[in-house]
Coordinates of C-alpha atoms in Angstrom, one line a residue:
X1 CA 31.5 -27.7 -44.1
X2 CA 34.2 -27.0 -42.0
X3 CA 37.4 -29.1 -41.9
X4 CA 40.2 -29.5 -39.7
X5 CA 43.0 -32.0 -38.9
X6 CA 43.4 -34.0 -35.7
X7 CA 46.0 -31.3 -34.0
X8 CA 43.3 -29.2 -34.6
X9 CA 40.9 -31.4 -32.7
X10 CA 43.5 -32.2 -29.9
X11 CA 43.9 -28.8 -29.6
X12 CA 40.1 -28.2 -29.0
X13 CA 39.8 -31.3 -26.8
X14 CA 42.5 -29.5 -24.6
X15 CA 40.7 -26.6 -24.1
X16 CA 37.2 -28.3 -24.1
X17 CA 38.5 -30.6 -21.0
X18 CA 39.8 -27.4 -19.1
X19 CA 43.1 -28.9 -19.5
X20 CA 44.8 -25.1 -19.9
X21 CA 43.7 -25.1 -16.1
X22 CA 41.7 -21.3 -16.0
X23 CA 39.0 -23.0 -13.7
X24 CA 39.3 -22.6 -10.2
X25 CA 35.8 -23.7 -8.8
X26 CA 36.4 -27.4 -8.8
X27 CA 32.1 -27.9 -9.5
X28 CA 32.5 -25.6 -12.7
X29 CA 35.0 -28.3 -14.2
X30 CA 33.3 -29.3 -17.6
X31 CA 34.4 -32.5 -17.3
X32 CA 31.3 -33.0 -14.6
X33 CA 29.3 -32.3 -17.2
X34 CA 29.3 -35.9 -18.4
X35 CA 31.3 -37.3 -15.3
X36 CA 34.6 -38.2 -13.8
X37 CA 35.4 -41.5 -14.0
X38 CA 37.0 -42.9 -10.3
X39 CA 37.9 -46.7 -11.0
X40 CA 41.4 -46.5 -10.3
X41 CA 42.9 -45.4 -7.0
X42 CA 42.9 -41.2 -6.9
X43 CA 42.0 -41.3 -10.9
X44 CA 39.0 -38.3 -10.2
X45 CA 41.1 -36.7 -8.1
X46 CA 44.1 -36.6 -10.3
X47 CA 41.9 -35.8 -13.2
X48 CA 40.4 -32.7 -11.1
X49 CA 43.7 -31.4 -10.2
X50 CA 44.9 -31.5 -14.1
X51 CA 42.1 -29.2 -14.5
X52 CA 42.0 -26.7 -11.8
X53 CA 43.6 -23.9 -11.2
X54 CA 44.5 -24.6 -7.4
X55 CA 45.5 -26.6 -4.7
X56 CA 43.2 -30.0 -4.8
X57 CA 43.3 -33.2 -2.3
X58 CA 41.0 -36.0 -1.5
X59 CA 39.0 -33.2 0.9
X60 CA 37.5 -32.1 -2.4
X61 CA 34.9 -35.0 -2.2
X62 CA 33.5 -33.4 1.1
X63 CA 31.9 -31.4 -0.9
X64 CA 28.2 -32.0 -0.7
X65 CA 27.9 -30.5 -4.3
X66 CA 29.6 -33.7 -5.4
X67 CA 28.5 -37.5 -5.4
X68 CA 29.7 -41.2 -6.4
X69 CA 27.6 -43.6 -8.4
X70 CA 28.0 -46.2 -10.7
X71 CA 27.0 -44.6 -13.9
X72 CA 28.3 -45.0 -17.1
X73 CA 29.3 -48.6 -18.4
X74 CA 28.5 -49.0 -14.8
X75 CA 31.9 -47.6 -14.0
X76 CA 31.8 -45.4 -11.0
X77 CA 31.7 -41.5 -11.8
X78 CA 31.7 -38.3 -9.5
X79 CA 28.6 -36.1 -10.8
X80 CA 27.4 -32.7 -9.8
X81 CA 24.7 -34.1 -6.9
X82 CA 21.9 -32.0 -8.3
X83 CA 22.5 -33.7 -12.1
X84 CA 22.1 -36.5 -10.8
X85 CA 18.4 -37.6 -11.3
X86 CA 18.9 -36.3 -14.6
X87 CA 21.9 -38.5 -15.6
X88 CA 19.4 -41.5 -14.1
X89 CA 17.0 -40.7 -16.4
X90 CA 19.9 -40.9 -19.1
X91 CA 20.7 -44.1 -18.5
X92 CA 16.8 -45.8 -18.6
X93 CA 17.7 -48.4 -21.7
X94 CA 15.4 -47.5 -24.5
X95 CA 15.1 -50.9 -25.8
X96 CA 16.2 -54.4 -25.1
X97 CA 19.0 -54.3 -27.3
X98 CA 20.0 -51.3 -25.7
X99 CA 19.5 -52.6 -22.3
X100 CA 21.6 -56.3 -23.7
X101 CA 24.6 -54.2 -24.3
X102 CA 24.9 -52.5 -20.7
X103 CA 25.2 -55.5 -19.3
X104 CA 28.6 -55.4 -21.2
X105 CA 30.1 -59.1 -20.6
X106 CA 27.3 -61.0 -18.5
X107 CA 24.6 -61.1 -21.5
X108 CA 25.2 -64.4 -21.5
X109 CA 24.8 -65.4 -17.5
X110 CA 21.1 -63.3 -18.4
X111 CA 20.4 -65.3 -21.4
X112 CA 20.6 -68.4 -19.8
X113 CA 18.5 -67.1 -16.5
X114 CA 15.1 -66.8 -19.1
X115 CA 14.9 -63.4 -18.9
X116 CA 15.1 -59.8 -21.1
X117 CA 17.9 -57.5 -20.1
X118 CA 15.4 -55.3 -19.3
X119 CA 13.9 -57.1 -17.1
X120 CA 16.6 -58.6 -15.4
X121 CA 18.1 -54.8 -14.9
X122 CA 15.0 -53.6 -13.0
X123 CA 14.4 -56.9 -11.4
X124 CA 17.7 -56.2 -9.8
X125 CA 17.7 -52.1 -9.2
X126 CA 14.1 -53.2 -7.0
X127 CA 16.1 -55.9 -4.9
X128 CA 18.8 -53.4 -4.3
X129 CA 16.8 -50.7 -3.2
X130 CA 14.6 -52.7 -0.7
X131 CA 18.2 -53.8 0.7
X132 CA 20.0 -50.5 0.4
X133 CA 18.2 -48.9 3.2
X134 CA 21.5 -47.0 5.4
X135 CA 25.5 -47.6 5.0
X136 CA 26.5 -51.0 3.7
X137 CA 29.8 -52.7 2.2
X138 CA 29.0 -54.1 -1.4
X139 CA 29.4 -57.6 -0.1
X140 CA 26.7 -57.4 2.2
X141 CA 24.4 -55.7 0.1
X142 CA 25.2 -58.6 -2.7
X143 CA 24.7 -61.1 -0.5
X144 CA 20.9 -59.9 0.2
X145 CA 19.8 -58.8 -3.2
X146 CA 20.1 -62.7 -4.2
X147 CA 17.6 -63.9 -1.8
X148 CA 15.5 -61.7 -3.8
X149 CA 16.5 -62.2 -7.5
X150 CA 15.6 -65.2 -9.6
X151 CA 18.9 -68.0 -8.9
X152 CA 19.9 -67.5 -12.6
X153 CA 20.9 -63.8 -11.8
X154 CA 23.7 -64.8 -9.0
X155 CA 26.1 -67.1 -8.6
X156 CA 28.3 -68.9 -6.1
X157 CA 31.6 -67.0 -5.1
X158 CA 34.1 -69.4 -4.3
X159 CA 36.5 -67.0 -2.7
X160 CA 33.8 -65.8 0.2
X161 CA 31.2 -68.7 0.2
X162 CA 28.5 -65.9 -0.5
X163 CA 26.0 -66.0 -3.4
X164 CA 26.2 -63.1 -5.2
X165 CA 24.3 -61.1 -7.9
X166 CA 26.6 -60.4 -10.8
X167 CA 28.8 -57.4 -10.7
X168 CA 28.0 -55.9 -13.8
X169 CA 24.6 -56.2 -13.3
X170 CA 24.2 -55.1 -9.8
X171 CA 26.1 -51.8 -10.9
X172 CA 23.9 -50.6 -14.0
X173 CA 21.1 -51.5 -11.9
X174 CA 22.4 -49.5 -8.9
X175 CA 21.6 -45.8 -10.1
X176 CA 18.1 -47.0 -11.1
X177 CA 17.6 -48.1 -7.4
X178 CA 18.8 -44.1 -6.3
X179 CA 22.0 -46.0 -4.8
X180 CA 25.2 -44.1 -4.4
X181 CA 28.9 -44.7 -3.2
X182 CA 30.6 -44.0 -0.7
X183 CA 33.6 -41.8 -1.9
X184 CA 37.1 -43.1 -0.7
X185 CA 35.3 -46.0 1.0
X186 CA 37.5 -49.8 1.1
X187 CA 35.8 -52.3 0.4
X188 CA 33.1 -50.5 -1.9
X189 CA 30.4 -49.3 0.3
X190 CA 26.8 -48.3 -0.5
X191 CA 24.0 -45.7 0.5
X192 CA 20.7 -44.8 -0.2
X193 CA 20.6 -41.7 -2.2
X194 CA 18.9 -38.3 -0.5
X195 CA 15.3 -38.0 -1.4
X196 CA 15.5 -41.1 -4.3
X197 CA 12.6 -41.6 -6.3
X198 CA 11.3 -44.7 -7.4
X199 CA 12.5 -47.1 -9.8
X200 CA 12.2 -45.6 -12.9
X201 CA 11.5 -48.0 -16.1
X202 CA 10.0 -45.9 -18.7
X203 CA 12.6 -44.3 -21.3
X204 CA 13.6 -41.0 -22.3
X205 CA 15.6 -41.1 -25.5
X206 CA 15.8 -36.6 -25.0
X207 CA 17.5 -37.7 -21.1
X208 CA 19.9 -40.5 -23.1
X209 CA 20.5 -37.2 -25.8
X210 CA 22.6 -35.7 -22.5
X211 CA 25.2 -37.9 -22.6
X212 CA 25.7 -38.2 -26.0
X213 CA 26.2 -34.6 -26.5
X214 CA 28.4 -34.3 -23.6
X215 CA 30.6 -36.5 -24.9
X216 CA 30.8 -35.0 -28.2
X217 CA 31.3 -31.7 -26.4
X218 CA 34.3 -32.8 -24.5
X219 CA 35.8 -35.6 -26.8
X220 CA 34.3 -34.5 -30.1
X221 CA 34.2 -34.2 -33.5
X222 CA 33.4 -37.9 -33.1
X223 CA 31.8 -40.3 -35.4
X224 CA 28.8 -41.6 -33.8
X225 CA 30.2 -45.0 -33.6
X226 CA 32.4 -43.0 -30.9
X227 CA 29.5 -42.2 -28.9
X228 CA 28.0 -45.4 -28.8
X229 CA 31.1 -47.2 -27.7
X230 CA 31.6 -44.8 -24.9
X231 CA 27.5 -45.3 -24.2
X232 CA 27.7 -49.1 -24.6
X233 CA 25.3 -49.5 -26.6
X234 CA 24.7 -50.6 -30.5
X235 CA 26.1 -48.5 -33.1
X236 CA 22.4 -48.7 -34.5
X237 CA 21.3 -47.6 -31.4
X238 CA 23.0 -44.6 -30.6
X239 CA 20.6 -43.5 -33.6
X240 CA 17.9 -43.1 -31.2
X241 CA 19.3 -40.8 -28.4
X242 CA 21.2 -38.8 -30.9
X243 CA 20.6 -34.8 -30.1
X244 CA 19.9 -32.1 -32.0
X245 CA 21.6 -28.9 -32.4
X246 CA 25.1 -30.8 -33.8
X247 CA 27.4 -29.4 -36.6
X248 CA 28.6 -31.8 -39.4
X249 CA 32.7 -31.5 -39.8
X250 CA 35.7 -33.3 -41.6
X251 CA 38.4 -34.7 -39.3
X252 CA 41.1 -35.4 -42.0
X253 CA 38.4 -36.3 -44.3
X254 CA 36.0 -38.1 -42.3
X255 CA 32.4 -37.4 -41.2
X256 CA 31.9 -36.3 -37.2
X257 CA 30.1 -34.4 -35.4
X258 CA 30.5 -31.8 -32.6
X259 CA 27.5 -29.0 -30.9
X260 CA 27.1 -26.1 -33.5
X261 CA 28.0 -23.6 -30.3
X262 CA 31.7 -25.0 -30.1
X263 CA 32.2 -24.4 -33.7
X264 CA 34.3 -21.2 -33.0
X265 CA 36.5 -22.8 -30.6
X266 CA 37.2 -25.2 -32.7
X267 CA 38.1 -23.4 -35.5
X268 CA 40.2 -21.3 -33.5
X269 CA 41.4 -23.1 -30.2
X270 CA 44.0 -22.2 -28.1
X271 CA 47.2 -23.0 -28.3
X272 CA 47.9 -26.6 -26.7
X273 CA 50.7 -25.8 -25.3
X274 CA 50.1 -27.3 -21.4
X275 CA 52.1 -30.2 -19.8
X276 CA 49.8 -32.3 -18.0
X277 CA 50.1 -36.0 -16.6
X278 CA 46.8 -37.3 -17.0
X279 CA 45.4 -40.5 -14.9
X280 CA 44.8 -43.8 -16.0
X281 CA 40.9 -43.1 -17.1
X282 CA 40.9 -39.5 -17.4
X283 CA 38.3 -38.4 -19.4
X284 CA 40.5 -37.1 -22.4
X285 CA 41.5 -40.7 -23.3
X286 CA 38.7 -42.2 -23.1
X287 CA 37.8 -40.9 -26.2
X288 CA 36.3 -44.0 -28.8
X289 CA 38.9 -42.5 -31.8
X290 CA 41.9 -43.7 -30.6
X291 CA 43.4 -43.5 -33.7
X292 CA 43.0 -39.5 -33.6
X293 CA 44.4 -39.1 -30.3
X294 CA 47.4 -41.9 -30.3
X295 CA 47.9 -42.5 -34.5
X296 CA 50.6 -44.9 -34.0
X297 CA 49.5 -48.8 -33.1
X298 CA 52.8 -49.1 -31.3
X299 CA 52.1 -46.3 -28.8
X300 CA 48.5 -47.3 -28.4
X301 CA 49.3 -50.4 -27.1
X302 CA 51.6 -48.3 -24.6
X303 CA 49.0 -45.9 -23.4
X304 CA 45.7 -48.6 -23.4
X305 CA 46.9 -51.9 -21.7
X306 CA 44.4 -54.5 -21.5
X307 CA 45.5 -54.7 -17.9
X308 CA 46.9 -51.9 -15.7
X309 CA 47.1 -48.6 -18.0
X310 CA 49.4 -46.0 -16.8
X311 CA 48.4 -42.7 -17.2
X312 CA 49.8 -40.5 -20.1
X313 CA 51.7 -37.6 -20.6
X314 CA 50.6 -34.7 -22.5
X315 CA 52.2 -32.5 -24.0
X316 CA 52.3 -29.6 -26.3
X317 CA 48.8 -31.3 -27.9
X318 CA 50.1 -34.8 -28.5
X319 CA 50.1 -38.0 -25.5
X320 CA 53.7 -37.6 -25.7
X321 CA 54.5 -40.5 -23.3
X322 CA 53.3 -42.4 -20.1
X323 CA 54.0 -42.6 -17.0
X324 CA 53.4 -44.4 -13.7
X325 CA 53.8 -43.8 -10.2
X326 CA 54.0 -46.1 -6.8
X327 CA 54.3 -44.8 -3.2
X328 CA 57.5 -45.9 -1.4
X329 CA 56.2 -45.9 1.8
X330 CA 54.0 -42.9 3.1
X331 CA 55.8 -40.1 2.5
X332 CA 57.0 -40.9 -1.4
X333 CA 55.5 -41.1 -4.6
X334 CA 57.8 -42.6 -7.1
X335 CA 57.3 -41.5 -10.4
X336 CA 58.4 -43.5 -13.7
X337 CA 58.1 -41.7 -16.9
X338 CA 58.9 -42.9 -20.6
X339 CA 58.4 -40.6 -23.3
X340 CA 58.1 -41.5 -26.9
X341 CA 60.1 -39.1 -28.6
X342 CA 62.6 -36.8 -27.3
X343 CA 61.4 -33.3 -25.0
X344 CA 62.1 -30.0 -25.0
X345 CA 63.8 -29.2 -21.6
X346 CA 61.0 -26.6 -20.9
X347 CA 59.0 -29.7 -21.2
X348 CA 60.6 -31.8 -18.7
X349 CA 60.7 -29.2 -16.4
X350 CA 56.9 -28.8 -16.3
X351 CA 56.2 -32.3 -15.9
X352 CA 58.5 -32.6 -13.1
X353 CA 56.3 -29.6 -11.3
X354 CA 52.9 -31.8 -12.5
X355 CA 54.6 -34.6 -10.9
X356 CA 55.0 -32.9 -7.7
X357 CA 51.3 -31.5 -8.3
X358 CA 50.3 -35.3 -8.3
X359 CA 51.8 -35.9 -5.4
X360 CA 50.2 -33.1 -3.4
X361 CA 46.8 -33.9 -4.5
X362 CA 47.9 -38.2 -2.8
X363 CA 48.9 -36.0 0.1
X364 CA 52.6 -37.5 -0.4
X365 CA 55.3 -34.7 0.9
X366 CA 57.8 -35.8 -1.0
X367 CA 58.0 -37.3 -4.6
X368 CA 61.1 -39.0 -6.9
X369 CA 61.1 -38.3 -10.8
X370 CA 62.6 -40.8 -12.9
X371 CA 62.6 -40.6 -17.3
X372 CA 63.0 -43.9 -18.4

């Protein structure tokens, strides 16, 4: 059995994200292979241009090869459009437990309503289709899916004076009802999907299989504990939708598991040494094993706030830092960045350039650098 350390497994990670930057077809990023997380302002974006070898801005989503959904956690992702059905199929709960833990924070509000998860989730993703019909703001849509959802699925927004379905809810159910986003769009704003298909209720633990592996093949070796937190789903049941064709390893010690065909690059990666600032919610640290990619507690709490994470600075295969950025007007980005430990000057020459990088892909012509 194969064993490495957790430099070793950075240094794979680095090169299984694209993070060296060879790629210059933005579609061929592997990332897309599980998704691109866009919940905070530019955070795909900046993600795609840490990864590509070439000038990218927010023209990229154009690109009919490209679409936003709420997928994952129903967190909105950009997938590669003709995946799509597929990563649907994925995300069919396969039981009711299963279908409990999507619902993340609002098992409760569902509880109380009388009804399963799973029916509540398909109860919803039929409402939302009927209403989805052309382009509409989330509010409006909300506002018509609870004249068609049983009263215990909604509630009264104080803010607006609308009923509304609950969020959480409304966005695992959206995918099932072949809804998509509008990319760039304030507020969030809804469409029908090209072509959808029914809503599909029957599961497929080989679909669900998909996004386990392309987790572990981005952000693995990883226990399957890992998986399942990034899934949201019971530990137990990650069980069912775990794939086949995985190699057992040791990551200082400890059982995980990676697909057999990455085996050589992780016993020989790459050198990691690329300077990168990553977004808040780039795919690399969303990795479950925080503890491998951040060991100290102290600097954990730096680079995963509860509230408002900055994005993180990588370098030479460690986060070595974080940083944050706010425009200052329209023409300048303003960039903050604290490192941990002290850099090599090469070092903070290259993050200066990634910072300028950033602010091409916000379309800001000019940017300020500040270490702090």
């Amino acid at each position: 059995m194969l064993e490495v350390d957790r430099e070793q497994v950075l240094a794979y990670r680095i090169a299984a994200h694209g993070l060296h930057r060879e790629e210059t077809d933005p579609a061929a990023a592997a990332v897309f292979d599980l998704g691109l997380q866009d919940s905070v302002r530019d955070t795909a974006l900046l993600g795609l241009a840490a990864r590509i070898d070439g000038a990218i801005t927010p023209a990229v989503w154009d690109d009919e090869r490209f679409v936003l959904a709420w997928t994952h956690r129903g967190a909105p992702h950009f997938h590669r459009r003709a995946e799509l059905d597929a990563i649907r199929a994925a995300l069919v709960p396969l039981d009711e437990k299963d279908a409990m833990a999507r619902i993340l924070w609002q098992r409760k509000q569902v509880e109380a309503a009388g009804m399963s998860a799973t029916d509540a989730l398909f109860t919803a993703a039929k409402a939302i289709r009927e209403v989805v019909t052309g382009v509409q703001t989330k509010g409006t849509v909300s506002g018509a899916v609870t004249k068609l959802i049983p009263d215990g699925l909604s509630y009264a927004c104080r803010g607006c004076g609308v009923v509304h379905i609950y969020e959480q809810l409304m966005r695992v159910a959206s995918i099932h009802a072949g809804v998509r986003l509008e990319a760039g769009a304030t507020p969030a704003t809804l469409a029908p999907l090209e072509k959808r298909k029914p809503v599909r209720t029957s599961p497929d633990a080989k679909a669900a299989a998909r996004v386990v592996e392309g987790y572990l093949r981005i952000n693995g070796p990883a226990a399957p504990g890992d998986a399942a937190a990034y899934v949201a789903t019971p530990r137990a049941g990650v069980d069912a939708m775990w794939p086949g064709g995985l190699a057992e390893v040791r990551v200082d010690g400890k059982k995980a598991f990676l697909p057999e065909d990455r085996l050589p690059l992780l016993e020989n990666p790459p050198e990691p040494d690329v300077v990168r600032l990553l977004p808040p919610l780039d795919p690399f640290v969303q990795a479950r094993d925080r503890a491998v990619v951040v060991p100290d507690k102290a600097r954990q709490k730096e680079v995963w706030k509860i509230l408002g994470s900055p994005g993180a600075l990588l370098a030479d295969g460690e986060i070595a830092g974080v940083w944050r950025a706010k425009a200052s007007g329209k023409k300048r980005l303003d960039f903050t960045v604290t490192a941990f430990d002290a850099l090599r000057p090469a070092v903070r020459k290259a993050a200066e350039a990634e910072a300028a990088r950033v602010a091409a892909a916000r379309e800001f012509p000019d940017f300020r650098f500040v270490w702090s």
